[in-house]
């Protein structure tokens, strides 16, 4: 099967023009078919504040009300076009998409009887056929963290989950590498010394959670990774955005997550 | 040759959710292949003001500096995704694009020795091949008023001009109708009574300008129309956005512009 690299980029790199340019240059050089998925970093909250709207949070999670989905839509889509223009400048045939474009990702508004998260989407279906057609035309889809309910509403959707869903959908027809890039060098066993855990296999994951080595924000990311692996993705890599050019190299410095 | 309808929508309809919904429902029902082109109405200036940035104008024309292109990119792209989601909800296989996506429209930064308009693009080349591939897959491209210089920079570009350029590009392979929709019922001979000029042919155009019947904002629009007609577009229609469902009907109430 042909190789496909699905890269999710998030965190500070998105806010910093020079970091983003550096990352995109390296991303452009990844050989073979590829897909880029991105969130909006903290830009959406920043812009909400600039507009005098205080972002609503409940238990550390963003509530996406009408004002918020409007701002999130603009920020994610605008960033998407900016990245597409930069990639075109690097000779990549990029196509920016939300989940609404070509009905790429259908989701439904999250149902929760306790907390109404607002316009937040849980993914139902990836349009694998369209995605396959695009990558077979050597198009590089650049997908932002918006899906739609196919009734006209855009929904804010976790970019890690989108990347995992796209990687899973493509794993029937491709040998898929899913890469999560962020501002840390990998999954850390020690935050102070930035010591990276080079390999996490499923049988060790519970232990690492129980002894507190893996905690907080990393847990949903690694859960997403194992869901993708269970559904057919070969392996998941978690690394610094600067290491994206080493993701297929022997001296890859980040974390590899695989079944065993 | 197969029929293709290129519709440009601008003005207030874009700012008003109910008007936009009504327009999109009618647009969705246009038979055959179609392309939608849109600007951002006055939303970009409004948002700039909300963000405490006063829009810069020289001789009534917007200067698109770095702050402005960032806001314009977000507004146009966000609106684009919103329209795509709504069209998907109406069973249209919409794909939102800027000129950077799939290198659809290459432009260069406007050169003017007297006034620096900033990040404003003059169109060099439409990627007709890609556009043909998309519409032949029954995809409806929804194109916002952004092009790119193919060196990584997005450029704010007049939506009327984009619509004319796309229509011209497609006229080699399609029988193209170009429709400009806005909040007036057509080109008016009398603004007070809203009397529409039903037909404008080239030989009469100069006279209508000279005697002041056609003036101000309508002149670049009609110039664009005649450029498109000279380059192969069959006819150009200018009408109210509410009349988009009558654009192919006998009781079409707007203005038709054609060679003779």
Short mmCIF file of C-alpha atoms in Angstrom, two decimals:
data_model
loop_
_atom_site.label_atom_id
_atom_site.label_comp_id
_atom_site.label_asym_id
_atom_site.label_seq_id
_atom_site.Cartn_x
_atom_site.Cartn_y
_atom_site.Cartn_z
CA UNK A 1 0.00 0.00 0.00
CA UNK A 2 1.11 3.54 -0.71
CA UNK A 3 2.31 5.66 2.18
CA UNK A 4 0.24 8.59 3.48
CA UNK A 5 1.34 10.99 6.21
CA UNK A 6 -1.38 12.78 8.18
CA UNK A 7 0.09 15.64 10.23
CA UNK A 8 -1.80 17.55 12.88
CA UNK A 9 -0.30 20.86 13.94
CA UNK A 10 -1.41 22.80 16.98
CA UNK A 11 -0.25 25.05 19.77
CA UNK A 12 2.03 28.06 19.61
CA UNK A 13 3.52 27.38 16.16
CA UNK A 14 0.23 28.53 14.65
CA UNK A 15 0.41 31.94 16.32
CA UNK A 16 4.02 32.67 15.37
CA UNK A 17 4.58 33.54 11.73
CA UNK A 18 8.27 32.55 11.65
CA UNK A 19 7.64 29.20 13.39
CA UNK A 20 4.73 28.48 11.05
CA UNK A 21 6.83 29.30 7.98
CA UNK A 22 9.63 27.03 9.23
CA UNK A 23 7.19 24.21 9.91
CA UNK A 24 5.48 24.53 6.52
CA UNK A 25 8.82 24.43 4.69
CA UNK A 26 9.63 21.14 6.39
CA UNK A 27 6.09 19.79 5.90
CA UNK A 28 6.32 20.58 2.16
CA UNK A 29 9.38 18.34 1.91
CA UNK A 30 7.70 15.23 3.36
CA UNK A 31 7.77 12.70 0.55
CA UNK A 32 4.62 11.14 -0.83
CA UNK A 33 0.98 11.89 -0.16
CA UNK A 34 0.12 14.01 2.83
CA UNK A 35 -2.70 15.74 4.68
CA UNK A 36 -2.35 18.64 7.11
CA UNK A 37 -4.87 19.19 9.93
CA UNK A 38 -4.78 22.28 12.13
CA UNK A 39 -6.60 23.96 14.96
CA UNK A 40 -6.39 27.63 15.79
CA UNK A 41 -4.02 27.68 18.72
CA UNK A 42 -5.10 30.31 21.18
CA UNK A 43 -5.93 32.80 18.45
CA UNK A 44 -9.70 32.34 18.71
CA UNK A 45 -9.73 33.21 22.42
CA UNK A 46 -7.38 36.15 21.82
CA UNK A 47 -9.64 37.56 19.10
CA UNK A 48 -12.75 37.05 21.21
CA UNK A 49 -11.10 39.15 23.92
CA UNK A 50 -10.03 41.78 21.37
CA UNK A 51 -13.70 41.97 20.34
CA UNK A 52 -14.71 42.37 23.98
CA UNK A 53 -16.21 38.89 24.29
CA UNK A 54 -14.91 36.85 27.24
CA UNK A 55 -14.50 33.19 26.15
CA UNK A 56 -16.88 30.95 28.15
CA UNK A 57 -15.29 27.96 29.84
CA UNK A 58 -16.86 25.26 32.03
CA UNK A 59 -14.49 22.87 33.78
CA UNK A 60 -11.64 24.01 31.55
CA UNK A 61 -13.58 23.31 28.34
CA UNK A 62 -14.61 25.98 25.89
CA UNK A 63 -18.32 26.62 25.40
CA UNK A 64 -18.88 27.46 21.75
CA UNK A 65 -21.92 29.74 21.74
CA UNK A 66 -23.14 31.69 18.68
CA UNK A 67 -20.58 34.49 19.12
CA UNK A 68 -17.81 31.96 19.63
CA UNK A 69 -18.62 29.81 16.58
CA UNK A 70 -18.63 32.95 14.41
CA UNK A 71 -15.18 33.97 15.67
CA UNK A 72 -13.84 30.40 15.58
CA UNK A 73 -15.07 30.00 11.99
CA UNK A 74 -13.30 33.16 10.88
CA UNK A 75 -10.05 32.40 12.71
CA UNK A 76 -9.79 28.77 11.62
CA UNK A 77 -10.80 29.49 8.01
CA UNK A 78 -8.58 32.55 7.71
CA UNK A 79 -5.60 30.67 9.11
CA UNK A 80 -6.43 27.83 6.73
CA UNK A 81 -6.25 30.12 3.67
CA UNK A 82 -3.02 31.67 4.94
CA UNK A 83 -1.41 28.22 5.26
CA UNK A 84 -2.70 27.21 1.82
CA UNK A 85 -1.18 30.33 0.24
CA UNK A 86 2.15 29.64 1.97
CA UNK A 87 2.11 25.99 0.82
CA UNK A 88 1.28 27.01 -2.76
CA UNK A 89 4.33 29.29 -2.55
CA UNK A 90 6.29 26.13 -1.71
CA UNK A 91 4.92 24.30 -4.78
CA UNK A 92 2.44 22.16 -2.85
CA UNK A 93 -0.94 21.79 -4.56
CA UNK A 94 -2.79 22.61 -1.33
CA UNK A 95 -6.57 22.75 -0.96
CA UNK A 96 -7.94 24.28 2.24
CA UNK A 97 -11.03 22.61 3.60
CA UNK A 98 -13.40 22.52 6.51
CA UNK A 99 -15.50 19.43 7.13
CA UNK A 100 -18.32 21.15 5.22
CA UNK A 101 -16.34 21.45 1.97
CA UNK A 102 -17.28 18.53 -0.28
CA UNK A 103 -19.10 17.14 2.77
CA UNK A 104 -15.71 15.93 4.03
CA UNK A 105 -16.67 15.39 7.69
CA UNK A 106 -20.23 15.07 8.90
CA UNK A 107 -20.74 15.44 12.62
CA UNK A 108 -23.57 16.14 15.06
CA UNK A 109 -23.82 18.74 17.78
CA UNK A 110 -22.55 17.22 21.02
CA UNK A 111 -25.35 16.04 23.27
CA UNK A 112 -24.67 16.39 26.95
CA UNK A 113 -27.48 16.62 29.48
CA UNK A 114 -25.28 18.30 32.08
CA UNK A 115 -23.29 20.87 30.08
CA UNK A 116 -24.33 22.40 26.77
CA UNK A 117 -21.04 22.75 24.93
CA UNK A 118 -22.77 24.73 22.19
CA UNK A 119 -21.67 24.41 18.58
CA UNK A 120 -19.25 21.55 19.14
CA UNK A 121 -19.27 18.57 16.80
CA UNK A 122 -18.74 14.87 17.39
CA UNK A 123 -17.68 13.18 14.16
CA UNK A 124 -20.07 10.74 12.48
CA UNK A 125 -18.57 10.11 9.08
CA UNK A 126 -15.51 10.94 6.99
CA UNK A 127 -16.07 11.11 3.21
CA UNK A 128 -13.23 8.69 2.40
CA UNK A 129 -14.13 8.56 -1.27
CA UNK A 130 -13.63 12.32 -1.79
CA UNK A 131 -10.46 12.31 0.30
CA UNK A 132 -9.05 9.44 -1.76
CA UNK A 133 -9.91 11.24 -5.02
CA UNK A 134 -8.13 14.37 -3.84
CA UNK A 135 -4.92 12.72 -2.66
CA UNK A 136 -4.81 10.57 -5.80
CA UNK A 137 -4.71 13.83 -7.77
CA UNK A 138 -1.62 14.80 -5.71
CA UNK A 139 -3.65 17.40 -3.90
CA UNK A 140 -2.65 18.09 -0.30
CA UNK A 141 -5.79 18.74 1.76
CA UNK A 142 -5.29 21.28 4.55
CA UNK A 143 -8.15 20.67 6.96
CA UNK A 144 -9.20 23.06 9.73
CA UNK A 145 -11.00 22.08 12.93
CA UNK A 146 -14.54 22.70 11.68
CA UNK A 147 -17.06 20.04 10.71
CA UNK A 148 -20.74 20.39 9.77
CA UNK A 149 -24.06 18.74 10.56
CA UNK A 150 -25.11 18.63 6.89
CA UNK A 151 -28.07 20.84 7.81
CA UNK A 152 -26.19 24.10 7.35
CA UNK A 153 -24.41 24.45 10.69
CA UNK A 154 -20.64 24.49 11.21
CA UNK A 155 -19.38 22.82 14.38
CA UNK A 156 -16.13 23.39 16.28
CA UNK A 157 -14.36 20.03 16.41
CA UNK A 158 -11.18 18.86 18.11
CA UNK A 159 -8.33 18.87 15.58
CA UNK A 160 -6.62 15.80 17.13
CA UNK A 161 -9.87 13.87 16.68
CA UNK A 162 -10.24 15.08 13.08
CA UNK A 163 -6.68 13.98 12.27
CA UNK A 164 -7.33 10.56 13.83
CA UNK A 165 -10.61 10.19 11.91
CA UNK A 166 -9.02 11.11 8.56
CA UNK A 167 -6.04 8.80 9.22
CA UNK A 168 -8.40 5.96 10.15
CA UNK A 169 -10.54 6.50 7.07
CA UNK A 170 -7.48 6.41 4.82
CA UNK A 171 -5.90 3.36 6.47
CA UNK A 172 -7.98 0.97 4.33
CA UNK A 173 -6.25 2.20 1.20
CA UNK A 174 -2.93 3.53 2.52
CA UNK A 175 -0.15 2.77 4.95
CA UNK A 176 -0.87 5.71 7.25
CA UNK A 177 1.48 7.51 9.59
CA UNK A 178 -0.37 9.87 11.91
CA UNK A 179 1.81 12.62 13.39
CA UNK A 180 0.81 15.02 16.16
CA UNK A 181 3.12 18.05 16.23
CA UNK A 182 3.23 20.54 19.06
CA UNK A 183 5.69 22.63 21.09
CA UNK A 184 7.07 19.77 23.20
CA UNK A 185 9.67 17.28 21.94
CA UNK A 186 7.29 14.34 22.50
CA UNK A 187 5.43 12.64 25.34
CA UNK A 188 7.58 13.51 28.34
CA UNK A 189 8.47 11.29 31.30
CA UNK A 190 9.90 14.34 33.00
CA UNK A 191 8.68 17.82 32.17
CA UNK A 192 11.64 19.68 33.70
CA UNK A 193 14.36 17.80 31.84
CA UNK A 194 12.15 17.34 28.74
CA UNK A 195 12.92 13.63 28.72
CA UNK A 196 10.98 12.00 25.89
CA UNK A 197 9.35 8.56 26.16
CA UNK A 198 10.52 7.08 22.84
CA UNK A 199 7.90 4.31 22.64
CA UNK A 200 4.47 3.75 24.15
CA UNK A 201 2.78 0.41 23.50
CA UNK A 202 -0.75 -0.39 24.51
CA UNK A 203 0.04 -2.80 27.33
CA UNK A 204 2.16 -0.15 29.10
CA UNK A 205 -0.23 2.78 28.64
CA UNK A 206 -2.50 2.07 31.62
CA UNK A 207 0.53 1.79 33.91
CA UNK A 208 1.94 5.10 32.69
CA UNK A 209 -1.39 6.78 33.40
CA UNK A 210 -1.74 5.17 36.83
CA UNK A 211 1.73 6.16 38.01
CA UNK A 212 1.10 9.73 36.79
CA UNK A 213 3.82 9.74 34.11
CA UNK A 214 1.16 10.55 31.50
CA UNK A 215 -1.49 12.99 32.62
CA UNK A 216 -3.72 15.94 31.84
CA UNK A 217 -3.73 17.15 28.26
CA UNK A 218 -1.71 14.22 26.94
CA UNK A 219 -4.35 11.62 27.83
CA UNK A 220 -6.97 12.58 25.19
CA UNK A 221 -4.18 12.87 22.60
CA UNK A 222 -2.87 9.38 23.33
CA UNK A 223 -6.43 8.00 23.60
CA UNK A 224 -7.04 9.39 20.10
CA UNK A 225 -3.81 7.76 18.98
CA UNK A 226 -4.79 4.30 20.28
CA UNK A 227 -8.31 4.62 18.83
CA UNK A 228 -6.71 5.30 15.44
CA UNK A 229 -4.30 2.38 15.86
CA UNK A 230 -7.15 0.05 16.85
CA UNK A 231 -8.97 1.15 13.71
CA UNK A 232 -6.08 0.42 11.35
CA UNK A 233 -3.53 3.25 11.51
CA UNK A 234 -0.01 1.80 11.55
CA UNK A 235 1.58 4.05 14.12
CA UNK A 236 1.18 7.47 15.68
CA UNK A 237 4.06 9.85 16.30
CA UNK A 238 4.05 12.75 18.73
CA UNK A 239 6.86 15.26 18.30
CA UNK A 240 7.97 18.89 18.23
CA UNK A 241 6.88 20.79 15.12
CA UNK A 242 10.57 21.42 14.35
CA UNK A 243 11.11 17.66 14.10
CA UNK A 244 8.57 17.11 11.31
CA UNK A 245 11.43 16.63 8.82
CA UNK A 246 12.75 13.74 10.93
CA UNK A 247 9.47 11.90 11.24
CA UNK A 248 10.59 9.19 8.81
CA UNK A 249 14.27 9.30 9.80
CA UNK A 250 16.29 6.92 11.95
CA UNK A 251 17.17 9.69 14.37
CA UNK A 252 13.51 10.67 14.89
CA UNK A 253 13.58 12.31 18.35
CA UNK A 254 9.91 12.11 19.38
CA UNK A 255 7.50 9.51 20.73
CA UNK A 256 6.19 6.55 18.73
CA UNK A 257 2.86 5.01 19.75
CA UNK A 258 2.01 1.60 18.42
CA UNK A 259 0.07 -1.52 19.31
CA UNK A 260 3.08 -3.56 20.44
CA UNK B 1 -21.83 23.53 -25.24
CA UNK B 2 -23.08 22.89 -21.74
CA UNK B 3 -24.51 25.77 -19.77
CA UNK B 4 -22.65 27.26 -16.80
CA UNK B 5 -23.97 29.99 -14.54
CA UNK B 6 -21.43 32.14 -12.67
CA UNK B 7 -23.11 34.18 -9.96
CA UNK B 8 -21.44 36.98 -8.03
CA UNK B 9 -23.14 38.07 -4.84
CA UNK B 10 -22.26 41.20 -2.93
CA UNK B 11 -23.66 43.99 -0.83
CA UNK B 12 -26.04 43.81 2.08
CA UNK B 13 -27.35 40.28 1.43
CA UNK B 14 -24.05 38.96 2.77
CA UNK B 15 -24.47 40.72 6.12
CA UNK B 16 -28.05 39.61 6.73
CA UNK B 17 -28.49 35.97 7.69
CA UNK B 18 -32.14 35.70 6.52
CA UNK B 19 -31.42 37.37 3.15
CA UNK B 20 -28.39 35.16 2.65
CA UNK B 21 -30.40 32.01 3.45
CA UNK B 22 -33.13 33.07 1.02
CA UNK B 23 -30.59 33.78 -1.70
CA UNK B 24 -28.74 30.48 -1.21
CA UNK B 25 -31.99 28.49 -1.40
CA UNK B 26 -32.72 30.08 -4.78
CA UNK B 27 -29.11 29.70 -5.94
CA UNK B 28 -29.21 25.99 -5.05
CA UNK B 29 -32.15 25.52 -7.43
CA UNK B 30 -30.38 26.97 -10.50
CA UNK B 31 -30.21 24.09 -12.93
CA UNK B 32 -26.93 22.82 -14.29
CA UNK B 33 -23.37 23.68 -13.42
CA UNK B 34 -22.74 26.76 -11.36
CA UNK B 35 -20.08 28.78 -9.55
CA UNK B 36 -20.68 31.28 -6.75
CA UNK B 37 -18.32 34.22 -6.17
CA UNK B 38 -18.66 36.50 -3.15
CA UNK B 39 -17.06 39.46 -1.47
CA UNK B 40 -17.47 40.37 2.16
CA UNK B 41 -19.98 43.20 2.01
CA UNK B 42 -19.13 45.78 4.61
CA UNK B 43 -18.29 43.15 7.21
CA UNK B 44 -14.53 43.58 6.91
CA UNK B 45 -14.70 47.32 7.67
CA UNK B 46 -17.16 46.68 10.53
CA UNK B 47 -14.86 44.11 12.11
CA UNK B 48 -11.83 46.33 11.67
CA UNK B 49 -13.69 49.03 13.61
CA UNK B 50 -14.76 46.51 16.28
CA UNK B 51 -11.06 45.66 16.66
CA UNK B 52 -10.24 49.35 17.01
CA UNK B 53 -8.60 49.64 13.58
CA UNK B 54 -9.92 52.45 11.41
CA UNK B 55 -10.10 51.27 7.76
CA UNK B 56 -7.70 53.31 5.59
CA UNK B 57 -9.22 54.83 2.47
CA UNK B 58 -7.63 57.00 -0.22
CA UNK B 59 -9.96 58.60 -2.77
CA UNK B 60 -12.73 56.27 -1.67
CA UNK B 61 -10.66 53.13 -2.20
CA UNK B 62 -9.66 50.82 0.59
CA UNK B 63 -5.95 50.50 1.40
CA UNK B 64 -5.28 46.90 2.36
CA UNK B 65 -2.35 47.10 4.78
CA UNK B 66 -1.08 44.15 6.87
CA UNK B 67 -3.79 44.57 9.54
CA UNK B 68 -6.45 44.87 6.86
CA UNK B 69 -5.41 41.79 4.85
CA UNK B 70 -5.45 39.72 8.05
CA UNK B 71 -9.00 40.84 8.87
CA UNK B 72 -10.17 40.59 5.24
CA UNK B 73 -8.75 37.05 5.02
CA UNK B 74 -10.63 35.96 8.14
CA UNK B 75 -13.91 37.61 7.17
CA UNK B 76 -13.95 36.41 3.55
CA UNK B 77 -12.81 32.87 4.44
CA UNK B 78 -15.17 32.55 7.40
CA UNK B 79 -18.11 33.75 5.34
CA UNK B 80 -17.03 31.33 2.62
CA UNK B 81 -17.18 28.33 5.00
CA UNK B 82 -20.53 29.51 6.36
CA UNK B 83 -21.99 29.65 2.83
CA UNK B 84 -20.50 26.25 1.98
CA UNK B 85 -22.11 24.68 5.08
CA UNK B 86 -25.46 26.22 4.18
CA UNK B 87 -25.20 24.99 0.57
CA UNK B 88 -24.25 21.48 1.74
CA UNK B 89 -27.42 21.61 3.87
CA UNK B 90 -29.27 22.27 0.60
CA UNK B 91 -27.68 19.21 -1.07
CA UNK B 92 -25.19 21.19 -3.14
CA UNK B 93 -21.71 19.65 -3.31
CA UNK B 94 -20.05 22.97 -2.50
CA UNK B 95 -16.31 23.53 -2.22
CA UNK B 96 -15.15 26.81 -0.70
CA UNK B 97 -12.04 28.28 -2.29
CA UNK B 98 -9.81 31.30 -2.36
CA UNK B 99 -7.61 31.93 -5.36
CA UNK B 100 -4.79 30.21 -3.47
CA UNK B 101 -6.62 26.88 -3.16
CA UNK B 102 -5.45 24.59 -5.96
CA UNK B 103 -3.71 27.69 -7.35
CA UNK B 104 -7.10 28.73 -8.76
CA UNK B 105 -6.27 32.41 -9.36
CA UNK B 106 -2.76 33.79 -9.56
CA UNK B 107 -2.43 37.54 -9.27
CA UNK B 108 0.23 40.11 -8.51
CA UNK B 109 0.26 42.92 -5.99
CA UNK B 110 -1.09 46.06 -7.65
CA UNK B 111 1.65 48.39 -8.79
CA UNK B 112 0.81 52.06 -8.57
CA UNK B 113 3.48 54.70 -8.30
CA UNK B 114 1.10 57.26 -6.78
CA UNK B 115 -0.92 55.24 -4.26
CA UNK B 116 0.18 52.02 -2.57
CA UNK B 117 -3.05 50.05 -2.32
CA UNK B 118 -1.29 47.45 -0.19
CA UNK B 119 -2.20 43.77 -0.45
CA UNK B 120 -4.51 44.15 -3.45
CA UNK B 121 -4.25 41.72 -6.33
CA UNK B 122 -4.61 42.18 -10.08
CA UNK B 123 -5.45 38.87 -11.72
CA UNK B 124 -2.87 37.24 -13.99
CA UNK B 125 -4.19 33.74 -14.60
CA UNK B 126 -7.19 31.55 -13.84
CA UNK B 127 -6.48 27.80 -13.53
CA UNK B 128 -9.17 26.80 -16.05
CA UNK B 129 -8.10 23.16 -16.00
CA UNK B 130 -8.74 22.72 -12.28
CA UNK B 131 -12.00 24.67 -12.50
CA UNK B 132 -13.19 22.46 -15.36
CA UNK B 133 -12.27 19.29 -13.43
CA UNK B 134 -14.23 20.49 -10.41
CA UNK B 135 -17.40 21.47 -12.24
CA UNK B 136 -17.28 18.27 -14.29
CA UNK B 137 -17.45 16.37 -10.98
CA UNK B 138 -20.66 18.32 -10.23
CA UNK B 139 -18.83 20.29 -7.60
CA UNK B 140 -20.04 23.87 -7.06
CA UNK B 141 -17.02 26.08 -6.33
CA UNK B 142 -17.76 28.92 -3.91
CA UNK B 143 -14.98 31.45 -4.45
CA UNK B 144 -14.16 34.32 -2.10
CA UNK B 145 -12.48 37.56 -3.09
CA UNK B 146 -8.92 36.52 -2.29
CA UNK B 147 -6.23 35.59 -4.78
CA UNK B 148 -2.54 34.82 -4.26
CA UNK B 149 0.80 35.73 -5.77
CA UNK B 150 2.03 32.10 -5.71
CA UNK B 151 4.83 33.23 -3.42
CA UNK B 152 2.83 32.76 -0.22
CA UNK B 153 0.89 36.03 -0.07
CA UNK B 154 -2.91 36.37 -0.21
CA UNK B 155 -4.23 39.44 -2.02
CA UNK B 156 -7.58 41.19 -1.65
CA UNK B 157 -9.18 41.16 -5.10
CA UNK B 158 -12.38 42.68 -6.47
CA UNK B 159 -15.12 40.02 -6.50
CA UNK B 160 -16.73 41.39 -9.69
CA UNK B 161 -13.39 41.04 -11.46
CA UNK B 162 -12.91 37.51 -10.12
CA UNK B 163 -16.38 36.50 -11.36
CA UNK B 164 -15.64 37.98 -14.80
CA UNK B 165 -12.27 36.21 -14.96
CA UNK B 166 -13.75 32.82 -14.01
CA UNK B 167 -16.64 33.28 -16.46
CA UNK B 168 -14.20 34.24 -19.23
CA UNK B 169 -11.95 31.26 -18.49
CA UNK B 170 -14.90 28.86 -18.65
CA UNK B 171 -16.39 30.38 -21.83
CA UNK B 172 -14.11 28.27 -24.05
CA UNK B 173 -15.78 25.09 -22.82
CA UNK B 174 -19.20 26.30 -21.66
CA UNK B 175 -22.05 28.58 -22.63
CA UNK B 176 -21.56 30.99 -19.73
CA UNK B 177 -24.10 33.27 -18.11
CA UNK B 178 -22.46 35.74 -15.73
CA UNK B 179 -24.83 37.20 -13.14
CA UNK B 180 -24.05 40.08 -10.78
CA UNK B 181 -26.51 40.11 -7.85
CA UNK B 182 -26.84 43.01 -5.44
CA UNK B 183 -29.49 44.97 -3.54
CA UNK B 184 -30.81 46.97 -6.52
CA UNK B 185 -33.24 45.52 -9.09
CA UNK B 186 -30.75 46.10 -11.92
CA UNK B 187 -28.92 48.97 -13.60
CA UNK B 188 -31.23 51.90 -12.91
CA UNK B 189 -32.12 54.76 -15.24
CA UNK B 190 -33.76 56.49 -12.30
CA UNK B 191 -32.66 55.78 -8.75
CA UNK B 192 -35.78 57.24 -7.05
CA UNK B 193 -38.34 55.23 -9.01
CA UNK B 194 -35.98 52.23 -9.28
CA UNK B 195 -36.59 52.07 -13.04
CA UNK B 196 -34.47 49.28 -14.51
CA UNK B 197 -32.68 49.54 -17.85
CA UNK B 198 -33.63 46.13 -19.31
CA UNK B 199 -30.89 45.96 -21.97
CA UNK B 200 -27.50 47.60 -22.41
CA UNK B 201 -25.62 46.96 -25.62
CA UNK B 202 -22.09 48.09 -26.31
CA UNK B 203 -22.88 50.82 -28.81
CA UNK B 204 -25.21 52.55 -26.31
CA UNK B 205 -22.93 52.26 -23.28
CA UNK B 206 -20.76 55.32 -23.95
CA UNK B 207 -23.86 57.47 -24.44
CA UNK B 208 -25.38 56.27 -21.15
CA UNK B 209 -22.17 57.16 -19.35
CA UNK B 210 -21.87 60.54 -21.04
CA UNK B 211 -25.42 61.64 -20.24
CA UNK B 212 -24.92 60.53 -16.62
CA UNK B 213 -27.53 57.74 -16.65
CA UNK B 214 -24.82 55.27 -15.66
CA UNK B 215 -22.32 56.55 -13.13
CA UNK B 216 -20.22 55.96 -10.06
CA UNK B 217 -20.14 52.41 -8.76
CA UNK B 218 -21.95 50.93 -11.76
CA UNK B 219 -19.23 51.85 -14.25
CA UNK B 220 -16.54 49.37 -13.09
CA UNK B 221 -19.24 46.67 -12.85
CA UNK B 222 -20.41 47.25 -16.43
CA UNK B 223 -16.82 47.64 -17.66
CA UNK B 224 -16.13 44.21 -16.14
CA UNK B 225 -19.23 42.89 -17.90
CA UNK B 226 -18.13 44.15 -21.33
CA UNK B 227 -14.58 42.86 -20.80
CA UNK B 228 -16.08 39.43 -20.11
CA UNK B 229 -18.36 39.67 -23.15
CA UNK B 230 -15.44 40.73 -25.38
CA UNK B 231 -13.54 37.69 -24.09
CA UNK B 232 -16.30 35.19 -24.90
CA UNK B 233 -18.98 35.32 -22.19
CA UNK B 234 -22.45 35.16 -23.80
CA UNK B 235 -24.24 37.73 -21.69
CA UNK B 236 -24.05 39.38 -18.30
CA UNK B 237 -27.07 39.93 -16.08
CA UNK B 238 -27.29 42.46 -13.25
CA UNK B 239 -30.20 41.95 -10.88
CA UNK B 240 -31.48 41.91 -7.29
CA UNK B 241 -30.34 38.90 -5.25
CA UNK B 242 -34.00 37.98 -4.77
CA UNK B 243 -34.37 37.62 -8.56
CA UNK B 244 -31.69 34.93 -8.89
CA UNK B 245 -34.42 32.31 -9.43
CA UNK B 246 -35.68 34.28 -12.43
CA UNK B 247 -32.35 34.68 -14.12
CA UNK B 248 -33.24 32.13 -16.81
CA UNK B 249 -36.95 32.97 -16.89
CA UNK B 250 -38.96 34.97 -19.42
CA UNK B 251 -40.05 37.43 -16.76
CA UNK B 252 -36.47 38.14 -15.65
CA UNK B 253 -36.76 41.61 -14.12
CA UNK B 254 -33.12 42.80 -14.17
CA UNK B 255 -30.66 44.20 -16.71
CA UNK B 256 -29.12 42.18 -19.54
CA UNK B 257 -25.79 43.31 -20.94
CA UNK B 258 -24.69 41.94 -24.28
CA UNK B 259 -22.65 42.83 -27.33
CA UNK B 260 -25.60 43.78 -29.54
#
